[in-house]
Amino acid sequence: MVQKNSKPPSAAKPLAAKAPAAPKRRGRPRAYEPDVALGKALDLFRRDGFAATSLDDLSAATGMNRPSLYGAFGDKRALYIKSYQRYRDEARAAMVDIFGAEAPLRQRLERIYKIALDIYLSGDSGPRGCFTVMTAASEAVSDPDIRAMVLEGLVGLDKAFAFCFRVAKERGELPGDADATALAHLASATIHTIAIRARARVPRKDLEAIVKGAMDVMCAAAAPPK
Amino acid sequence: MVQKNSKPPSAAKPLAAKAPAAPKRRGRPRAYEPDVALGKALDLFRRDGFAATSLDDLSAATGMNRPSLYGAFGDKRALYIKSYQRYRDEARAAMVDIFGAEAPLRQRLERIYKIALDIYLSGDSGPRGCFTVMTAASEAVSDPDIRAMVLEGLVGLDKAFAFCFRVAKERGELPGDADATALAHLASATIHTIAIRARARVPRKDLEAIVKGAMDVMCAAAAPPK
DNA sequence: ATTTTTTTGTACCATTTCGCATGAAATCCC
DNA sequence: GGGATTTCATGCGAAATGGTACAAAAAAAT
């Protein structure tokens, strides 16, 4: 029941850093690091989904006993939501720089998909896929709050890609009549398809081939076939 | 505990129709129609996934009590697999004619996506998405047999689309240097993305717009921009 | 009518699940 | 040190879960 792997989560609260070192809390010190515990919970939820992940599993994985879990995160649903928020924050953080970068379109796409593959294929017990896709496909999507988060994640990705393609058009990397929105949806669809295939244990090499083919088509308008 | 909605499943065993009417079984007649029961089970699994669907739910939905369920289909996992097989059979049957049709590429794609949307958006309690995607995203994918089925479903769709695009190339609807495999993966990806978005309750109109944009891009090579 | 065969319906079992109550433990403040 | 405060750890309990035993029921075969 002791937390191993207490790697500092790199940035618990990057902004408005109150209490940077030791806030000197009053009672018994907690035996867990909320951030790493949430990470473990996220890992479990990603692997097994909401319903198939029990509090016992979560307790074992986080090193927290059930009452501590409950006190720290609330009930299972709340923990799931917090896990999902953390996932989105991390994924967004990993991609936001690239989406806003100055590099040419093709290069940005390559970087985005590389990160996506890294995220989807990591995991000790098999590839983990995309949590947004997992959640959308699970029964959790019947929960309006969770569904709203899924929708937000989906359109957020669409918008980021659309921004990319719009910038590329302005730079002349794509012809003026290219449909940035349609290309963005295709780019998102490629994200989704590799997330799904990763879960089915399609090897990375194959996924990379799919990504490459998709990029070729999406960037094709840049170099008209004739 | 009585099965309503005993609509004839249109074709229980279309081929090799043994015992067409009354095989005169020997014991007490069963109070359920295996085909409609399996359909109900499929509906439940599609809505809630494997883990969140209990035998009580299945029993209530099928009108069969638990021992009958067990006797007819085996345990929960076996029932899930049978449900998935049925789904795949139906989806394949709905699409196979179109994939092999003589119509021009664009028209065939339109028809395929129309059917996909019909499948994914139907359901009394919300859109149901694609069972293959659902299964891939669920914990059921850790089961090797189920994973193999998922993989088969994914590559089956890829191949069907690839065939479409290859035929289109031969007919001159696409330039000779078009990458049929890459286009097929994009076509599958479009299927996947609308399945996911349907679960998030994106309205049909929006999904149709996504499909249209994707088709425009995929068929773009047919009419080179210049 | 009796037997045989198949299915139904009820009830049950062992296990798991989620959530919480309760008391012990560890730390800070005085 | 004593009290206050926060957390840990054990474990309970009610409900749900997957699966099954067993007898009654319904039909055909004899």
PDB file of C-alpha atoms (C1' of nucleotides) in Angstrom, chain D residues 1-24:
ATOM      1  C1'  DG D   1       3.565  17.072  26.672  1.00  0.00           C
ATOM      2  C1'  DG D   2      -1.459  17.880  25.459  1.00  0.00           C
ATOM      3  C1'  DG D   3      -4.837  19.053  22.183  1.00  0.00           C
ATOM      4  C1'  DA D   4      -6.248  19.763  17.504  1.00  0.00           C
ATOM      5  C1'  DT D   5      -6.349  18.177  12.994  1.00  0.00           C
ATOM      6  C1'  DT D   6      -5.809  15.491   9.150  1.00  0.00           C
ATOM      7  C1'  DT D   7      -5.019  11.083   7.188  1.00  0.00           C
ATOM      8  C1'  DC D   8      -4.537   6.022   7.305  1.00  0.00           C
ATOM      9  C1'  DA D   9      -6.228   1.292   7.750  1.00  0.00           C
ATOM     10  C1'  DT D  10      -9.361  -2.215   8.934  1.00  0.00           C
ATOM     11  C1'  DG D  11     -13.372  -3.834   7.951  1.00  0.00           C
ATOM     12  C1'  DC D  12     -18.414  -3.781   7.647  1.00  0.00           C
ATOM     13  C1'  DG D  13     -22.773  -3.939   4.957  1.00  0.00           C
ATOM     14  C1'  DA D  14     -26.074  -3.716   1.495  1.00  0.00           C
ATOM     15  C1'  DA D  15     -26.548  -4.476  -3.161  1.00  0.00           C
ATOM     16  C1'  DA D  16     -25.292  -6.409  -7.509  1.00  0.00           C
ATOM     17  C1'  DT D  17     -22.997  -9.851 -10.311  1.00  0.00           C
ATOM     18  C1'  DG D  18     -22.064 -14.238 -12.920  1.00  0.00           C
ATOM     19  C1'  DG D  19     -23.247 -18.658 -12.827  1.00  0.00           C
ATOM     20  C1'  DT D  20     -25.894 -22.917 -11.472  1.00  0.00           C
ATOM     21  C1'  DA D  21     -29.103 -26.568  -9.106  1.00  0.00           C
ATOM     22  C1'  DC D  22     -33.388 -28.288  -9.129  1.00  0.00           C
ATOM     23  C1'  DA D  23     -38.010 -29.116  -9.726  1.00  0.00           C
ATOM     24  C1'  DA D  24     -42.168 -27.946 -12.331  1.00  0.00           C
TER      25       DA D  24
END
